[in-house]
XYZ file of C-alpha atoms in Angstrom:
572
model
C 10.883 43.270 -18.157
C 11.131 43.094 -14.400
C 10.322 46.584 -13.218
C 7.662 47.109 -10.586
C 7.256 43.427 -9.834
C 6.818 42.235 -6.230
C 9.345 39.778 -4.791
C 8.793 36.115 -5.545
C 7.057 34.098 -2.880
C 7.147 30.475 -1.988
C 3.543 29.855 -3.002
C 0.811 28.304 -0.917
C 3.077 25.715 0.626
C 5.021 28.396 2.451
C 2.021 30.133 3.999
C 0.764 29.153 7.391
C -2.706 27.742 7.484
C -2.873 27.185 3.699
C -1.148 23.824 3.310
C -4.159 21.782 4.338
C -7.860 21.929 3.612
C -10.285 24.085 5.549
C -13.380 22.792 7.314
C -16.102 22.125 4.773
C -13.719 22.217 1.821
C -13.033 19.501 -0.700
C -9.376 19.689 -1.651
C -9.555 18.100 -5.111
C -13.088 17.396 -6.337
C -13.239 16.368 -10.004
C -15.244 17.888 -12.807
C -18.086 15.827 -14.234
C -17.070 13.563 -17.114
C -19.690 13.794 -19.855
C -19.309 13.318 -23.587
C -17.730 16.168 -25.549
C -19.167 18.063 -28.506
C -17.301 17.913 -31.833
C -14.871 20.724 -32.616
C -15.882 23.346 -35.184
C -14.516 22.726 -38.672
C -14.187 24.726 -41.851
C -15.481 23.813 -45.302
C -12.589 21.378 -45.886
C -13.191 19.626 -42.547
C -10.204 21.170 -40.758
C -10.227 22.492 -37.192
C -7.973 25.279 -35.901
C -5.428 22.659 -34.838
C -5.588 20.290 -37.858
C -5.556 22.972 -40.556
C -2.345 22.970 -42.642
C 0.291 25.375 -41.404
C 0.353 28.719 -43.138
C 3.503 29.883 -44.933
C 6.259 30.771 -42.443
C 4.151 29.379 -39.586
C 5.963 26.858 -37.364
C 4.101 24.544 -35.038
C 5.385 24.177 -31.454
C 7.304 21.008 -30.656
C 4.425 19.326 -28.822
C 2.031 20.135 -31.698
C 4.492 18.804 -34.304
C 4.817 15.596 -32.314
C 1.051 15.257 -32.109
C 0.688 15.831 -35.845
C 3.307 13.167 -36.605
C 1.445 10.706 -34.406
C -1.865 11.099 -36.246
C -2.735 9.369 -39.474
C -3.868 11.239 -42.564
C -7.294 12.744 -42.066
C -7.297 12.236 -38.291
C -8.932 14.957 -36.236
C -7.843 16.590 -32.998
C -9.447 15.688 -29.710
C -12.795 17.564 -29.587
C -13.052 20.573 -27.357
C -15.119 20.057 -24.231
C -18.474 21.758 -23.801
C -19.888 23.255 -20.643
C -19.547 20.820 -17.761
C -17.887 18.210 -19.981
C -14.591 16.465 -19.592
C -12.237 14.717 -21.999
C -13.879 12.232 -24.345
C -11.104 9.654 -24.020
C -11.648 6.810 -21.583
C -9.100 6.518 -18.850
C -8.141 10.208 -18.973
C -8.362 11.828 -15.585
C -10.763 14.808 -15.632
C -9.464 18.125 -14.261
C -9.517 18.946 -10.589
C -11.703 21.734 -9.330
C -10.914 24.717 -7.202
C -11.684 24.386 -3.507
C -15.339 24.560 -2.661
C -17.396 24.340 0.477
C -18.961 26.481 3.161
C -17.664 30.029 3.645
C -15.206 30.299 6.483
C -15.900 32.718 9.255
C -14.904 36.259 8.444
C -15.243 35.792 4.685
C -17.208 38.381 2.784
C -20.885 37.363 2.562
C -22.208 36.472 -0.869
C -24.536 39.092 -2.251
C -27.460 38.687 -4.576
C -26.462 39.429 -8.143
C -27.799 42.509 -9.841
C -30.476 42.105 -12.469
C -29.171 42.062 -16.017
C -28.439 45.468 -17.478
C -28.784 44.207 -21.054
C -31.460 45.993 -23.053
C -34.799 44.264 -23.373
C -35.804 42.868 -26.757
C -39.288 44.385 -26.374
C -39.924 47.347 -28.693
C -39.519 50.761 -27.109
C -41.428 53.915 -27.819
C -39.559 56.168 -30.205
C -37.837 58.978 -28.333
C -37.574 62.456 -29.761
C -34.011 63.712 -30.095
C -32.956 66.002 -27.292
C -32.541 69.585 -28.449
C -29.899 71.479 -26.440
C -30.994 74.747 -24.890
C -29.275 78.056 -25.491
C -27.795 79.573 -28.604
C -25.333 77.367 -30.526
C -21.651 78.275 -30.326
C -20.386 75.859 -32.987
C -17.878 77.638 -35.212
C -16.981 80.313 -32.638
C -13.229 80.773 -32.128
C -11.447 81.662 -28.898
C -7.787 82.174 -28.074
C -7.008 79.988 -25.062
C -4.078 78.721 -23.021
C -4.181 74.958 -22.806
C -4.057 73.202 -19.450
C -3.567 69.531 -18.475
C -4.523 66.473 -20.486
C -7.930 64.994 -19.616
C -8.979 61.359 -19.338
C -10.526 59.909 -22.499
C -10.992 61.406 -25.944
C -7.469 62.674 -26.538
C -8.214 66.213 -25.437
C -6.783 68.780 -23.037
C -8.557 71.193 -20.706
C -8.738 74.925 -21.382
C -10.981 77.732 -20.102
C -12.649 80.702 -21.703
C -14.481 83.220 -19.544
C -14.747 80.627 -16.766
C -16.186 77.859 -18.933
C -14.322 74.586 -19.527
C -13.302 73.665 -23.060
C -12.163 70.151 -23.990
C -9.787 70.824 -26.872
C -8.415 68.206 -29.288
C -5.298 68.454 -31.464
C -3.384 70.396 -28.848
C -0.940 69.848 -25.958
C -0.602 71.132 -22.378
C 1.065 74.535 -22.207
C 0.221 75.592 -25.748
C -1.611 78.742 -26.755
C -4.052 78.016 -29.565
C -7.093 79.256 -31.427
C -9.864 76.834 -30.458
C -12.907 76.418 -32.694
C -16.041 75.170 -30.939
C -17.380 71.871 -32.308
C -20.129 71.176 -29.741
C -22.009 73.289 -27.201
C -24.318 76.223 -26.634
C -24.417 79.298 -24.445
C -25.986 77.225 -21.633
C -23.699 74.166 -21.858
C -21.661 73.269 -18.784
C -18.646 72.675 -21.016
C -17.736 72.999 -24.691
C -15.829 70.781 -27.104
C -13.354 72.307 -29.515
C -10.530 71.695 -31.986
C -7.243 73.588 -32.022
C -7.284 75.055 -35.550
C -4.256 77.337 -35.129
C -1.236 76.909 -32.848
C 0.184 80.211 -31.599
C 2.741 78.829 -29.102
C 3.589 75.136 -29.700
C 4.828 72.670 -27.075
C 8.234 71.045 -27.546
C 6.612 67.605 -28.042
C 4.572 68.791 -31.045
C 5.428 67.382 -34.480
C 3.831 67.509 -37.912
C 1.164 64.799 -38.024
C 2.439 62.014 -40.348
C -1.097 61.024 -41.348
C -2.784 63.290 -43.933
C -6.209 62.301 -42.545
C -5.433 63.475 -39.002
C -6.513 66.895 -37.811
C -9.556 69.033 -37.001
C -12.695 67.721 -38.685
C -10.939 64.630 -40.048
C -10.513 61.003 -38.930
C -11.249 60.355 -35.260
C -9.241 57.124 -34.987
C -6.006 58.664 -33.701
C -5.678 61.287 -30.970
C -1.948 62.025 -30.769
C -0.584 62.002 -34.330
C 0.779 65.475 -33.623
C 2.839 64.328 -30.596
C 6.226 62.596 -30.361
C 6.091 58.950 -29.151
C 7.720 59.933 -25.862
C 5.287 62.816 -25.485
C 2.343 60.466 -26.018
C 3.525 58.147 -23.240
C 4.070 61.136 -20.977
C 0.460 62.249 -21.526
C -0.842 58.765 -20.770
C 1.212 58.664 -17.595
C -0.294 61.970 -16.505
C -3.805 60.580 -17.078
C -3.078 57.484 -14.973
C -1.520 59.570 -12.195
C -4.561 61.841 -12.088
C -7.062 58.967 -12.036
C -5.198 57.122 -9.266
C -5.230 60.244 -7.105
C -8.808 61.226 -7.880
C -10.564 57.841 -7.692
C -8.270 55.618 -5.613
C -6.528 58.129 -3.360
C -3.148 56.680 -4.354
C 0.133 58.239 -5.389
C 2.212 56.384 -8.000
C 4.531 55.148 -5.241
C 1.590 53.863 -3.181
C 0.349 52.012 -6.263
C 3.760 50.404 -6.842
C 4.212 52.272 -10.127
C 7.354 54.053 -11.294
C 5.317 56.583 -13.281
C 6.322 55.382 -16.743
C 4.251 54.041 -19.615
C 6.413 51.375 -21.212
C 6.866 51.320 -24.988
C 6.097 48.041 -26.756
C 7.842 47.145 -30.004
C 11.036 48.352 -31.571
C 12.078 51.975 -31.944
C 11.031 53.586 -35.223
C 12.703 56.371 -37.202
C 11.458 59.894 -36.517
C 8.156 60.610 -38.261
C 7.332 56.941 -38.911
C 4.112 55.547 -37.453
C 3.990 52.029 -35.932
C 1.707 49.746 -37.964
C 0.278 47.803 -35.026
C -3.474 47.502 -35.510
C -4.275 43.942 -36.651
C -8.043 44.532 -36.725
C -9.545 47.584 -38.416
C -13.257 48.330 -38.781
C -14.062 50.533 -41.761
C -17.305 52.385 -42.380
C -18.542 52.584 -45.976
C -19.669 55.925 -47.367
C -23.168 55.266 -48.763
C -22.684 57.878 -51.488
C -19.401 56.605 -52.946
C -19.209 53.012 -51.684
C -15.630 53.691 -50.518
C -14.363 52.484 -47.154
C -13.140 55.004 -44.614
C -13.053 55.794 -40.907
C -15.488 57.861 -38.860
C -14.750 61.423 -37.965
C -14.491 62.236 -34.257
C -17.885 62.025 -32.471
C -19.646 61.751 -35.822
C -21.289 59.263 -38.178
C -19.691 61.035 -41.126
C -17.092 59.007 -43.035
C -13.564 60.224 -43.660
C -12.450 58.529 -46.917
C -8.857 57.265 -46.717
C -6.464 55.488 -49.051
C -4.412 53.982 -46.212
C -4.528 53.810 -42.418
C -0.977 54.301 -41.134
C -1.507 52.379 -37.882
C -3.049 49.355 -39.667
C -0.842 46.259 -39.635
C 0.801 45.225 -42.897
C -1.517 42.230 -43.186
C -4.557 44.516 -43.095
C -3.102 46.985 -45.597
C -2.300 44.162 -48.031
C -6.010 43.320 -48.358
C -6.647 46.567 -50.233
C -9.970 47.320 -48.527
C -9.662 51.050 -49.226
C -8.995 50.548 -52.944
C -12.342 49.026 -53.979
C -16.012 49.972 -53.824
C -18.364 48.270 -51.355
C -21.816 48.795 -52.834
C -24.578 47.648 -50.510
C -22.210 47.287 -47.537
C -22.397 49.388 -44.358
C -19.170 48.274 -42.643
C -16.079 46.176 -43.360
C -13.858 44.670 -40.669
C -10.422 43.436 -41.747
C -8.457 40.997 -39.570
C -4.811 39.984 -40.018
C -3.742 37.236 -37.620
C -0.363 37.358 -35.883
C 1.903 34.369 -36.444
C -0.071 32.910 -39.357
C -1.130 34.082 -42.799
C -4.845 33.910 -41.885
C -6.812 36.913 -43.116
C -10.503 37.555 -42.605
C -13.010 40.139 -43.811
C -16.352 40.535 -42.035
C -19.055 42.421 -43.944
C -22.171 44.089 -42.595
C -24.602 44.625 -45.524
C -27.020 47.519 -45.590
C -30.618 46.480 -44.795
C -32.224 44.873 -47.840
C -29.027 44.892 -49.901
C -27.357 41.890 -51.529
C -23.805 41.010 -50.579
C -21.425 41.961 -53.413
C -18.938 39.594 -55.008
C -15.706 40.265 -53.129
C -12.301 39.972 -54.771
C -9.369 41.228 -52.708
C -5.613 41.346 -53.194
C -4.851 38.378 -50.898
C -6.438 35.002 -50.027
C -9.022 35.764 -47.353
C -11.958 34.229 -45.488
C -15.214 36.172 -45.762
C -18.204 36.287 -43.423
C -21.220 38.536 -43.091
C -23.173 39.833 -40.110
C -26.961 39.943 -40.371
C -29.320 42.530 -38.882
C -29.549 40.475 -35.658
C -25.777 40.532 -35.239
C -25.350 36.846 -36.177
C -22.335 35.712 -38.206
C -22.636 33.668 -41.409
C -19.759 32.100 -43.342
C -19.497 33.138 -46.977
C -16.100 31.720 -47.883
C -13.239 30.064 -45.994
C -12.939 29.555 -42.248
C -15.001 31.262 -39.580
C -11.917 31.869 -37.443
C -8.312 33.009 -37.632
C -5.350 31.312 -35.996
C -3.272 33.512 -33.712
C 0.114 32.502 -32.291
C 1.111 33.552 -28.786
C 2.887 32.122 -25.712
C 3.710 28.883 -27.479
C 0.197 28.007 -28.649
C -2.092 28.400 -31.624
C -5.329 30.129 -30.628
C -8.564 29.876 -32.541
C -10.353 33.226 -32.494
C -13.765 33.118 -34.189
C -15.793 35.986 -35.592
C -16.604 38.487 -32.898
C -14.126 36.913 -30.465
C -11.832 39.122 -28.394
C -8.106 39.193 -29.105
C -5.611 41.945 -28.359
C -5.051 43.979 -31.534
C -1.394 44.883 -30.976
C 0.689 41.927 -32.226
C 2.928 41.992 -29.135
C 0.146 42.563 -26.592
C -0.636 38.912 -25.702
C 3.000 38.066 -24.913
C 3.535 41.356 -23.071
C 0.469 41.036 -20.853
C 0.932 37.331 -20.091
C 4.527 37.970 -19.079
C 3.487 40.834 -16.773
C 0.709 38.757 -15.185
C 2.900 35.709 -14.594
C 5.789 37.746 -13.202
C 3.433 39.530 -10.846
C 1.463 36.492 -9.654
C 4.418 34.082 -9.504
C 2.173 30.980 -9.806
C 3.333 27.895 -7.904
C 2.880 24.220 -8.683
C -0.408 22.931 -7.310
C -2.098 26.296 -6.825
C -5.696 27.064 -7.765
C -6.544 30.032 -9.989
C -9.509 31.914 -11.421
C -9.384 33.574 -14.854
C -12.328 35.974 -14.996
C -13.542 37.504 -18.282
C -11.218 34.904 -19.824
C -12.007 35.427 -23.527
C -10.494 32.642 -25.635
C -8.370 31.409 -22.720
C -5.066 33.296 -23.038
C -4.352 33.745 -19.309
C -6.005 30.457 -18.326
C -3.639 28.549 -20.577
C -0.581 30.340 -19.214
C -1.667 29.736 -15.618
C -2.426 26.074 -16.272
C 1.115 25.487 -17.488
C 2.541 27.024 -14.304
C 0.274 25.402 -11.680
C 0.666 21.993 -13.313
C -1.443 18.854 -13.057
C -1.769 19.239 -9.289
C -3.349 22.679 -9.721
C -6.523 23.844 -11.423
C -7.792 26.860 -13.361
C -11.406 27.920 -13.781
C -12.184 30.437 -16.513
C -15.447 32.382 -16.756
C -16.570 34.225 -19.886
C -19.981 35.523 -20.997
C -19.488 35.247 -24.786
C -20.671 31.837 -26.015
C -18.406 31.910 -29.047
C -15.360 32.878 -26.975
C -16.129 30.047 -24.557
C -16.313 27.588 -27.459
C -12.954 28.878 -28.684
C -11.402 28.706 -25.200
C -12.555 25.120 -24.717
C -11.121 24.216 -28.096
C -7.840 26.041 -27.474
C -7.292 24.432 -24.064
C -8.844 21.018 -24.716
C -5.517 19.255 -24.092
C -5.186 20.737 -20.578
C -6.937 18.521 -18.051
C -6.562 21.052 -15.241
C -8.628 23.771 -16.955
C -12.374 24.269 -17.027
C -14.183 27.081 -18.866
C -17.724 28.140 -17.937
C -20.086 30.421 -19.861
C -21.926 33.141 -17.943
C -21.461 36.642 -16.611
C -18.839 36.747 -13.869
C -21.081 38.531 -11.374
C -23.809 35.928 -11.972
C -21.846 32.684 -12.061
C -19.050 33.253 -9.562
C -21.319 33.294 -6.478
C -22.932 30.053 -7.683
C -19.711 28.072 -8.102
C -19.411 27.301 -4.392
C -15.778 28.409 -4.463
C -14.838 29.905 -1.107
C -11.066 30.264 -1.510
C -8.424 30.321 -4.201
C -4.737 31.110 -4.492
C -4.661 33.375 -7.542
C -7.088 35.501 -9.537
C -6.704 37.134 -12.944
C -9.410 39.497 -14.131
C -9.472 41.314 -17.455
C -12.859 43.079 -17.356
C -14.431 45.203 -20.094
C -13.826 48.932 -20.220
C -16.447 49.542 -17.517
C -14.399 47.558 -14.995
C -15.391 44.861 -12.508
C -17.495 46.979 -10.145
C -18.110 47.089 -6.405
C -20.127 43.874 -6.091
C -17.692 41.666 -8.001
C -14.721 43.114 -6.120
C -16.496 42.463 -2.802
C -16.900 38.813 -3.753
C -13.285 38.484 -4.886
C -11.789 39.847 -1.672
C -13.769 37.193 0.221
C -11.886 34.451 -1.654
C -8.649 35.410 0.141
C -6.406 35.001 -2.896
C -2.676 35.215 -2.322
C -2.376 37.588 -5.270
C -4.710 39.181 -7.799
C -3.744 40.415 -11.279
C -6.016 43.124 -12.686
C -5.609 43.782 -16.425
C -7.244 47.095 -17.341
C -7.812 49.029 -20.557
C -9.358 52.069 -18.821
C -7.434 53.937 -16.103
C -10.567 55.400 -14.503
C -12.244 51.993 -14.105
C -8.978 50.566 -12.756
C -8.584 53.343 -10.179
C -12.203 53.026 -9.059
C -11.884 49.260 -8.608
C -8.558 49.655 -6.790
C -10.433 51.796 -4.267
C -12.976 48.971 -3.810
C -10.163 46.452 -3.339
C -8.480 48.761 -0.837
C -11.677 48.971 1.195
C -11.746 45.153 1.209
C -8.190 44.826 2.470
C -6.133 44.532 -0.735
C -3.442 46.940 -1.871
C -1.554 47.234 -5.169
C 2.069 46.154 -4.800
C 2.921 46.529 -8.475
C 1.490 48.521 -11.368
C 2.760 48.591 -14.937
C 1.387 50.565 -17.888
C 2.000 49.612 -21.529
C 1.643 51.739 -24.654
C -0.208 49.093 -26.679
C -2.245 51.638 -28.665
C 0.227 54.202 -30.079
C -1.227 57.380 -31.578
C -4.416 56.973 -29.524
C -5.234 57.940 -25.930
C -5.648 54.277 -24.932
C -3.157 52.166 -22.998
C -3.175 48.961 -20.950
C -2.321 48.401 -17.278
C -1.497 45.361 -15.151
C -1.911 45.814 -11.399
C -0.837 43.150 -8.879
C -2.679 43.204 -5.542
C -1.990 41.487 -2.238
C -3.860 41.372 1.072
C -2.769 44.054 3.507
C -2.273 41.604 6.387
C -3.554 38.500 8.083
C -7.305 38.302 7.859
C -7.283 40.829 4.993
C -8.948 43.312 7.237
C -8.854 47.072 7.259
C -6.929 49.630 5.284
C -3.317 50.601 5.538
């Protein structure tokens, strides 16, 4: 996959003024070297690296060599904790990114915003808001459907001048729309297409029997051909780039396509890609199902068509879950690890769980804390030549081919060079940090920042053998200004759905990176942040979109940005 990638560069060595240090900078300061904390183990004393290989799982060559060199019962090198280096004596600790005083012309550091997390203090109970006007739910209107809208898998229609967001339809169709939300005074109404009068050519019969008006809300485009789904997603991205970033596809370095991921399937067959599925349990029947669209009501199902084979094999839908509110099923990619995470109802006892396959079981208490019931507290994922420990609640891409696809796009776009310095922001369990560390080598360095304590513990464990990587735990907008880093060569950021935001972008443009890779799961947040980068002197030179969530309205993007010119000043 080489489309939309900028030409390769010679790295920092080929850029004037970047081969030597800047005034006030330390070229290669070392991390502190303090004792390391032991790695997490399961009930049998295994870590993610020392656990026996699962059936059909093959260790990489370097891991097989390491296993052969250890005696029976030997443990892996412990993962480092915050601010800690390797525990072995004589091992050189990793080098840091350049730090020092800001150079003239760099963006000033701003005070971080106060935390937006909700306070733990009890709040006064709020009365539910009652909408004004007479309810229109159940009313039916014949409408002509307009363009697809961002988010929610709906299209825009109008009736007597009022906007309707209509699901289960396609642009250009004429349908009977039944109102599902709204009153006579609402600014807009929500509706379902309950009868199609003039279908679009991309319409097909939905393969899933639980898809349709009033049913499961998990999929948005079951009634659309795969090519039609990607076309709709491309239209959403085009509209958001124009509206929020003021960019055409060509100006964004995008060819306008949303690339399929995975092999081609026969007509009418649904790709089983979702390796993590969260079920809601119907309190009346104890059966697991999925929520209906914009509702707490449960749609009972006997099988989710987009669930990966490893999830389906667990048979979650076939048994009763008395006393349980939610069940999350996880099927790792590249190993036979399976995990079920249960959330009991308040005051209820956890039931005895017997499933169709060997599985680890954990529960989540009312404070959101995880507790092991049986087996390991993590699953082992395989991607880009490594085994990755992903513990309960940790982030991992749910499409089995997503990690490889996104890492390849990021590396092709950034073109990392030996000896360069890189930041991996919102780094999760270390996927991009590990890939960057391999490319920049022992003369380079990678700093990862992640706010989830468990993900940081996993990242440190996963990358413990890499001396040129350091992982820190804090919010990016809080920690980054405190690192003292004033310049870097490369930046990868994979922010949450809300995006990075104006303040974080302002700090990043002041670091004068040669290239920035922005991995985005929301096109609106991406377009908004691209506008902030543009104001700071960075422009997208490449943009790729990947259909990593078939049958839903979601997709993933990788944008590569470069400074507009010397000094990074001004707009194009």
